mmCIF file of C-alpha atoms in Angstrom:
data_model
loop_
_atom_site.group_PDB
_atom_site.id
_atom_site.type_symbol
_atom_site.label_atom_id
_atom_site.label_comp_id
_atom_site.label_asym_id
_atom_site.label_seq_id
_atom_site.Cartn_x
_atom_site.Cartn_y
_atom_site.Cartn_z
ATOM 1 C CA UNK A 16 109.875 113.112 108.445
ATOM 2 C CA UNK A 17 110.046 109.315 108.045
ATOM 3 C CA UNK A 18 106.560 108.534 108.592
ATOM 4 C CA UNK A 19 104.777 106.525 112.169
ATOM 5 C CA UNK A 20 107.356 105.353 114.373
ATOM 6 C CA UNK A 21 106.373 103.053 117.180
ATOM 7 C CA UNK A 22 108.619 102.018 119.822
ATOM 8 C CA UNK A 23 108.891 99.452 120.985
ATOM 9 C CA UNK A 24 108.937 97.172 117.400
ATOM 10 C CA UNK A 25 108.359 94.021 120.804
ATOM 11 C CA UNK A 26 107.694 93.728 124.097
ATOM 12 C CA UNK A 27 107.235 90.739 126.211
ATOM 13 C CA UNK A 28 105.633 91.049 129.747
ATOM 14 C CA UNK A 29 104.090 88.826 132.434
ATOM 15 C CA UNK A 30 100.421 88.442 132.939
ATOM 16 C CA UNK A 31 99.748 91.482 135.474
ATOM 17 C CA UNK A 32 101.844 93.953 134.253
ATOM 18 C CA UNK A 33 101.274 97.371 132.997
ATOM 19 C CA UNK A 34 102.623 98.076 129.677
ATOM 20 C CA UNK A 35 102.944 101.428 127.555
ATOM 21 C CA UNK A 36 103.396 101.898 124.010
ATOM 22 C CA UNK A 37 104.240 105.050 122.352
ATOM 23 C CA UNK A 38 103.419 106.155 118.433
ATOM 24 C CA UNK A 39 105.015 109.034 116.276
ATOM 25 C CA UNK A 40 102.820 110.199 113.710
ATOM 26 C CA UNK A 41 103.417 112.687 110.680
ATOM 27 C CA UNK A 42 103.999 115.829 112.329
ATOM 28 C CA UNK A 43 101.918 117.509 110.416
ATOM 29 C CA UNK A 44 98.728 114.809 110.476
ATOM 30 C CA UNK A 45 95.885 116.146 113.444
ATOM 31 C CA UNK A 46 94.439 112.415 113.628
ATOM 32 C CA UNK A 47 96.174 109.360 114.928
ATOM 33 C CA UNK A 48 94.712 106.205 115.314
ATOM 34 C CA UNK A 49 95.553 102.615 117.211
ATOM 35 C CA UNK A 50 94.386 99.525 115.361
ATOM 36 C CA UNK A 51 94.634 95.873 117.214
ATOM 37 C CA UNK A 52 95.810 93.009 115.158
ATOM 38 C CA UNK A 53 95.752 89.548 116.351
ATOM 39 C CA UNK A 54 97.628 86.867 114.553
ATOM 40 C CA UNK A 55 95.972 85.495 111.246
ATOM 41 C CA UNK A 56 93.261 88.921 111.865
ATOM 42 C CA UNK A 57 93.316 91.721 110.013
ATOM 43 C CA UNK A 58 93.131 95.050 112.371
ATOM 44 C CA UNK A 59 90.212 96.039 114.642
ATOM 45 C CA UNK A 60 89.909 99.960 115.815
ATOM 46 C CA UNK A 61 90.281 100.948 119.049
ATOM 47 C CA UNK A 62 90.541 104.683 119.456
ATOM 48 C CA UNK A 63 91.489 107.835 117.474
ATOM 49 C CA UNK A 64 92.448 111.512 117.844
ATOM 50 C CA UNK A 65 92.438 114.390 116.546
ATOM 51 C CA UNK A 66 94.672 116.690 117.682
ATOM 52 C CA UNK A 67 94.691 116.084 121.342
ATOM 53 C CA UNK A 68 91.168 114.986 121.991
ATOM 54 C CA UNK A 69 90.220 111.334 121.770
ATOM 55 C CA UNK A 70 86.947 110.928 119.914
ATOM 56 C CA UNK A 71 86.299 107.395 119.949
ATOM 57 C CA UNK A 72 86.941 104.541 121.629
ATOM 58 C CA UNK A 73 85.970 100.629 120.481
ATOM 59 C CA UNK A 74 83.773 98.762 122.475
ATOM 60 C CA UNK A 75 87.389 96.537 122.481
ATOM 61 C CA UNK A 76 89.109 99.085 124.503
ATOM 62 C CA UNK A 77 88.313 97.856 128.018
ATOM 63 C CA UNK A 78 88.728 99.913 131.437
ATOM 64 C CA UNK A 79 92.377 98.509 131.234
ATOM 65 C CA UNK A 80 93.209 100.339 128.553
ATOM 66 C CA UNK A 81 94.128 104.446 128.041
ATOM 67 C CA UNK A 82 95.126 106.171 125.437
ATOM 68 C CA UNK A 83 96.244 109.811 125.625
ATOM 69 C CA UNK A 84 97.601 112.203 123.039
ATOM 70 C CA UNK A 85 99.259 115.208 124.457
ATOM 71 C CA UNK A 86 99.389 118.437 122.908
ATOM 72 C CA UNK A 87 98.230 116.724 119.933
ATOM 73 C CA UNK A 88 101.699 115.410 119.070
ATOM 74 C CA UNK A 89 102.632 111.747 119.794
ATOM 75 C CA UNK A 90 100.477 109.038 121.655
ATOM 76 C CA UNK A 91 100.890 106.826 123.944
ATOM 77 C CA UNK A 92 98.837 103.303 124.921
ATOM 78 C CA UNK A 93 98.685 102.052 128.521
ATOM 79 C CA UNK A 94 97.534 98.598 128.993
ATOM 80 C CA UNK A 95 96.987 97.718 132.771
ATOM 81 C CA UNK A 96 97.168 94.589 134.361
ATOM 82 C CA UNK A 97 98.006 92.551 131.083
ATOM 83 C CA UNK A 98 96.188 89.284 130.417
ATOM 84 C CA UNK A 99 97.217 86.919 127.511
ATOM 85 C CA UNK A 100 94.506 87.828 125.641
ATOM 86 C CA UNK A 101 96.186 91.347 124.996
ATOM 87 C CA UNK A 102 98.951 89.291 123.375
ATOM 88 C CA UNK A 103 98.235 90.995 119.127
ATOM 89 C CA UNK A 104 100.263 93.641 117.257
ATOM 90 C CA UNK A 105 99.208 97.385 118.012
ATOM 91 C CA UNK A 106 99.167 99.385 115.033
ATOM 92 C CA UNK A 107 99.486 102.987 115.080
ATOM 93 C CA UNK A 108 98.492 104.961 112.305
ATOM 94 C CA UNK A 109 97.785 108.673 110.904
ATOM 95 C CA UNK A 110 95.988 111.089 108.759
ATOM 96 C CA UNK A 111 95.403 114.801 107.835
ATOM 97 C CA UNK A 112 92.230 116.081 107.543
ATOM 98 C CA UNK A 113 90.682 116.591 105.192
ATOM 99 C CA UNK A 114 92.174 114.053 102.802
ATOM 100 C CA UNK A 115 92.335 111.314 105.059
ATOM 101 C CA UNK A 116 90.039 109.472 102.030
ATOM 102 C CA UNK A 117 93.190 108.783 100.998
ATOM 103 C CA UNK A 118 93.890 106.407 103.439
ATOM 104 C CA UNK A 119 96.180 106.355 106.503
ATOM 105 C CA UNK A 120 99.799 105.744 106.931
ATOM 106 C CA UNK A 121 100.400 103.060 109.228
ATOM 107 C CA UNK A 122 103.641 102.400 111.795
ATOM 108 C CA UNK A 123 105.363 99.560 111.888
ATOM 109 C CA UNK A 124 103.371 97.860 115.311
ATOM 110 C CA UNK A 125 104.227 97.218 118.727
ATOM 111 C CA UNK A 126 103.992 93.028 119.236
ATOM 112 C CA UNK A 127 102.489 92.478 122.486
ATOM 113 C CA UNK A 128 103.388 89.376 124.038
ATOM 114 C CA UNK A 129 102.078 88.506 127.420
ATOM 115 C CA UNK A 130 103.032 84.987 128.961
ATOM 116 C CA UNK B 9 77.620 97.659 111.053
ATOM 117 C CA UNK B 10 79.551 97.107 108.123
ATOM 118 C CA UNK B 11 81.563 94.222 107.843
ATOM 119 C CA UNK B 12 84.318 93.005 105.318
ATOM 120 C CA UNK B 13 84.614 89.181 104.438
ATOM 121 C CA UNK B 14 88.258 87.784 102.289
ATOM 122 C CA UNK B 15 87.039 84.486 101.565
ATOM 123 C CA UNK B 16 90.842 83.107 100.083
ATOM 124 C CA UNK B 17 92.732 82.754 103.349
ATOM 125 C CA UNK B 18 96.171 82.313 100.992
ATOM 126 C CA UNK B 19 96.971 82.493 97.536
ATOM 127 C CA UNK B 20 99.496 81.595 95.250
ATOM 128 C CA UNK B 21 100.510 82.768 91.921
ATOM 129 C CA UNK B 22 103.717 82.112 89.491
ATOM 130 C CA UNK B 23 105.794 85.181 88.734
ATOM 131 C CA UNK B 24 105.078 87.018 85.999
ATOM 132 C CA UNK B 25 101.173 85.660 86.609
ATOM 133 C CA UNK B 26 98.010 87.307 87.126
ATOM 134 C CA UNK B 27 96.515 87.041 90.402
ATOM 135 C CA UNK B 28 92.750 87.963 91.382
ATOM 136 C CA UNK B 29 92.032 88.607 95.703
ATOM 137 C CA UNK B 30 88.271 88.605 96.196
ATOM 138 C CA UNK B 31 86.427 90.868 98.708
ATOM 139 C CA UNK B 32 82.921 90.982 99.700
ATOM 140 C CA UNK B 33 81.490 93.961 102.131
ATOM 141 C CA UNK B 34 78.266 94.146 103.700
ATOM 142 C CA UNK B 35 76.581 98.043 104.013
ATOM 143 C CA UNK B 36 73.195 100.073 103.719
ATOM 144 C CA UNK B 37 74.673 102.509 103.373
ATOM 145 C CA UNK B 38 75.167 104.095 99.771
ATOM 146 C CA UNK B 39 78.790 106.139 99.871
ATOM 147 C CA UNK B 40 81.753 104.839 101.066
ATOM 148 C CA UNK B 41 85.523 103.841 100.109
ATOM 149 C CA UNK B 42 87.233 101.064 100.016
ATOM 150 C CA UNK B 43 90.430 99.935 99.699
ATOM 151 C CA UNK B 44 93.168 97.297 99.802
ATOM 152 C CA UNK B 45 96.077 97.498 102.201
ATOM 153 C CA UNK B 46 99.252 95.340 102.173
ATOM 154 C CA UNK B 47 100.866 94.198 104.741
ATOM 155 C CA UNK B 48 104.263 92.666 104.145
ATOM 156 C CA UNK B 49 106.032 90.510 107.039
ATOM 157 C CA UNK B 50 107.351 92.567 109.761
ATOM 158 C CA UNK B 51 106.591 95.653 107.670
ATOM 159 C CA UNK B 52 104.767 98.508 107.796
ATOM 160 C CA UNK B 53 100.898 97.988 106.177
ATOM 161 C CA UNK B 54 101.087 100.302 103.329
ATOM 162 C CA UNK B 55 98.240 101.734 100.755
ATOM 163 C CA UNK B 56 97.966 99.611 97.617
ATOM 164 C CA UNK B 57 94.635 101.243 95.671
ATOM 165 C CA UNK B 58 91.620 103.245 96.730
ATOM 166 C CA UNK B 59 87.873 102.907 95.208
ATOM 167 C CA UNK B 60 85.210 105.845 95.625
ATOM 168 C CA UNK B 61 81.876 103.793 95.323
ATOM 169 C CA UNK B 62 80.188 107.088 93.485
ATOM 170 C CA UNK B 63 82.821 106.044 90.673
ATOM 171 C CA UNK B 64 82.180 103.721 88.163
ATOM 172 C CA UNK B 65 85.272 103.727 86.755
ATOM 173 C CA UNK B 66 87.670 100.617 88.262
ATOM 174 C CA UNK B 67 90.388 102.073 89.972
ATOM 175 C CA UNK B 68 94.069 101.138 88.512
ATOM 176 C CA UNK B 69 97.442 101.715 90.147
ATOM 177 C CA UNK B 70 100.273 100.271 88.043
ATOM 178 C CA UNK B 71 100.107 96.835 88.438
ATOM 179 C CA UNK B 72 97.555 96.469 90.248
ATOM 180 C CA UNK B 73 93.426 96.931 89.465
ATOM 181 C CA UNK B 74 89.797 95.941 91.208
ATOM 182 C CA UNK B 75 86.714 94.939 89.787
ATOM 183 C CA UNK B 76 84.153 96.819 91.993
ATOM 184 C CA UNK B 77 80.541 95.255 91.453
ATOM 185 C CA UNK B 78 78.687 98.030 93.953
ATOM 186 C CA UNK B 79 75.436 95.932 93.450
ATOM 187 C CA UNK B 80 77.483 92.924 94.603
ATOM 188 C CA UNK B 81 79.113 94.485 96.883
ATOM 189 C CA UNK B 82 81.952 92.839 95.688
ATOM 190 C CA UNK B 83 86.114 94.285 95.591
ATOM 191 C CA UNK B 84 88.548 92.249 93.978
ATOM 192 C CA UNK B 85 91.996 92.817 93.560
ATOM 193 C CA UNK B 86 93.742 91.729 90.566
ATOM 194 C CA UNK B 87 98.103 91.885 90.144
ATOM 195 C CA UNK B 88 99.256 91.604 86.828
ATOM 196 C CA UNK B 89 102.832 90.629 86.156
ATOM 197 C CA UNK B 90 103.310 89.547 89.644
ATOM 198 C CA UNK B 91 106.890 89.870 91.535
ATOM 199 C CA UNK B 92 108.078 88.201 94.136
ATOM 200 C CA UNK B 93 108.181 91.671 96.062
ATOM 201 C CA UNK B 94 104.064 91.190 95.743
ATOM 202 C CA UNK B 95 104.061 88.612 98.432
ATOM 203 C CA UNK B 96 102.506 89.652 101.189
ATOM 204 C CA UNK B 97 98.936 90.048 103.133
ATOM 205 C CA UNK B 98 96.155 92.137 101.461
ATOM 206 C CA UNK B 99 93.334 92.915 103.483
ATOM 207 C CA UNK B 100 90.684 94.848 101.863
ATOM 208 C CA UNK B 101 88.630 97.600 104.307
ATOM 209 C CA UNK B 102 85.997 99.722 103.999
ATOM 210 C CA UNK B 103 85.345 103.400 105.225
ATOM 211 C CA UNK B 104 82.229 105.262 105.396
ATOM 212 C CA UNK B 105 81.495 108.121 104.343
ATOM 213 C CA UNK B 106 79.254 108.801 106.910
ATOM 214 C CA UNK B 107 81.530 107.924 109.277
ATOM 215 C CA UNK B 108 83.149 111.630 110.836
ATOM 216 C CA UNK B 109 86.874 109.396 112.328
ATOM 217 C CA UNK B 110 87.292 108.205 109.315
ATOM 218 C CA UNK B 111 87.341 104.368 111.105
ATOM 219 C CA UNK B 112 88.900 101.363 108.631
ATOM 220 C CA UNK B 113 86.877 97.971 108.929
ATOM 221 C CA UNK B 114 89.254 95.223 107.750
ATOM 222 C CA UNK B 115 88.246 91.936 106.230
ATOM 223 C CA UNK B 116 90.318 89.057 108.030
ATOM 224 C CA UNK B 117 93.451 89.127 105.112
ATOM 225 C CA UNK B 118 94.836 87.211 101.950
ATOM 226 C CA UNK B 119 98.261 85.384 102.361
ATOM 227 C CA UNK B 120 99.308 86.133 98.331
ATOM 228 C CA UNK B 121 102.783 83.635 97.924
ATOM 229 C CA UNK B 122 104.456 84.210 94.791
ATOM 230 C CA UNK B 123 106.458 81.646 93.493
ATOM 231 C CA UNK B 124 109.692 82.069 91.548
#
């Protein structure tokens, strides 16, 4: 295991689009989290799992966005009709219960850029 | 809510210097965590050091140490011996312990440059 994988590392995409992101976590972590970083920011929450059922969501995660986590494996993000201000870095991240004290391990990001 | 203020938008140290990040966090609340996070470019945001705020005792990692003040709610971040491999951004964040998802709130990040 290599850690959180994201993919993609970029994506550009016109104002109006749909995009999807996917995250990887440690297989053996049962919560996964997505972070939103905007340039010169340092990361706002949006939502987290554990296992497969979302728990919380961010008063930043608008009716655009979804997040789902099937069979408690790897997620995926679904931004609908993009605007520019969704243009940030998406962080993934996870943790095992009870020791997530310890702090998460983050992935690498998805950079959103919508022009 | 609890929020997390870096007041030093970017830093710069010589190698082989001592560098101190300051962190200030606002809570009622009375157990908690914090920690600092670095974030290199186009890399991953890894773990640097963790503080329980029930501990007195400053936590130490290596190189690296804080000064937690839990009256001042105050968590700095001091690198000793520092190597170019220590440039980076450090954002400090805070976790409740109250808090069941185990959410991060991140202050807005350090630039640390370290020259050779």
């Amino acid at each position: 295991d290599t850690g959180v994988s994201q993919d993609p590392r970029h994506k550009i995409t016109k104002r109006g689009q749909n995009v999807t992101f996917r995250c990887d976590p440690i297989s053996e972590h049962n919560r996964l989290y997505w972070y939103r970083q905007t340039l010169g920011q340092g990361p706002e929450f949006l939502t987290y799992f554990q296992n497969e059922a979302q728990l919380e969501k961010s008063r930043l995660l608008s009716d655009r966005f979804s997040a789902e986590r099937p069979k408690g494996s790897f997620s995926t993000l679904e931004i609908q009709r993009t605007e520019q201000g969704d243009s940030a870095m998406y962080l993934c991240a996870s943790s095992l219960t009870p020791r997530a004290d310890y702090g998460y391990t983050f992935g690498s990001g998805t950079r959103l850029t919508v022009v | 809510a609890q929020t997390v203020t870096q007041s030093q938008p970017e830093m710069s140290v010589q190698e082989a210097e001592t560098v101190t990040l300051s962190c200030t966090y606002d809570t009622s609340e009375s157990d908690y965590y914090l920690f600092w996070y670095k974030q290199p470019p186009s890399r991953q945001m890894i773990l640097v050091i963790r503080q329980e705020a029930y501990k007195q005792q400053n936590a130490t990692e290596n190189r690296f140490s804080v000064n937690f003040q839990k009256a001042a709610k105050s968590f700095s971040l001091k690198i000793s011996d520092s190597q170019l491999g220590d440039a980076a951004m450090y954002f400090c964040a805070y976790r409740s312990d109250n808090n069941a998802g185990n959410m991060l709130t991140f202050g807005g990040g350090t630039r640390l440059m370290v020259k050779p």
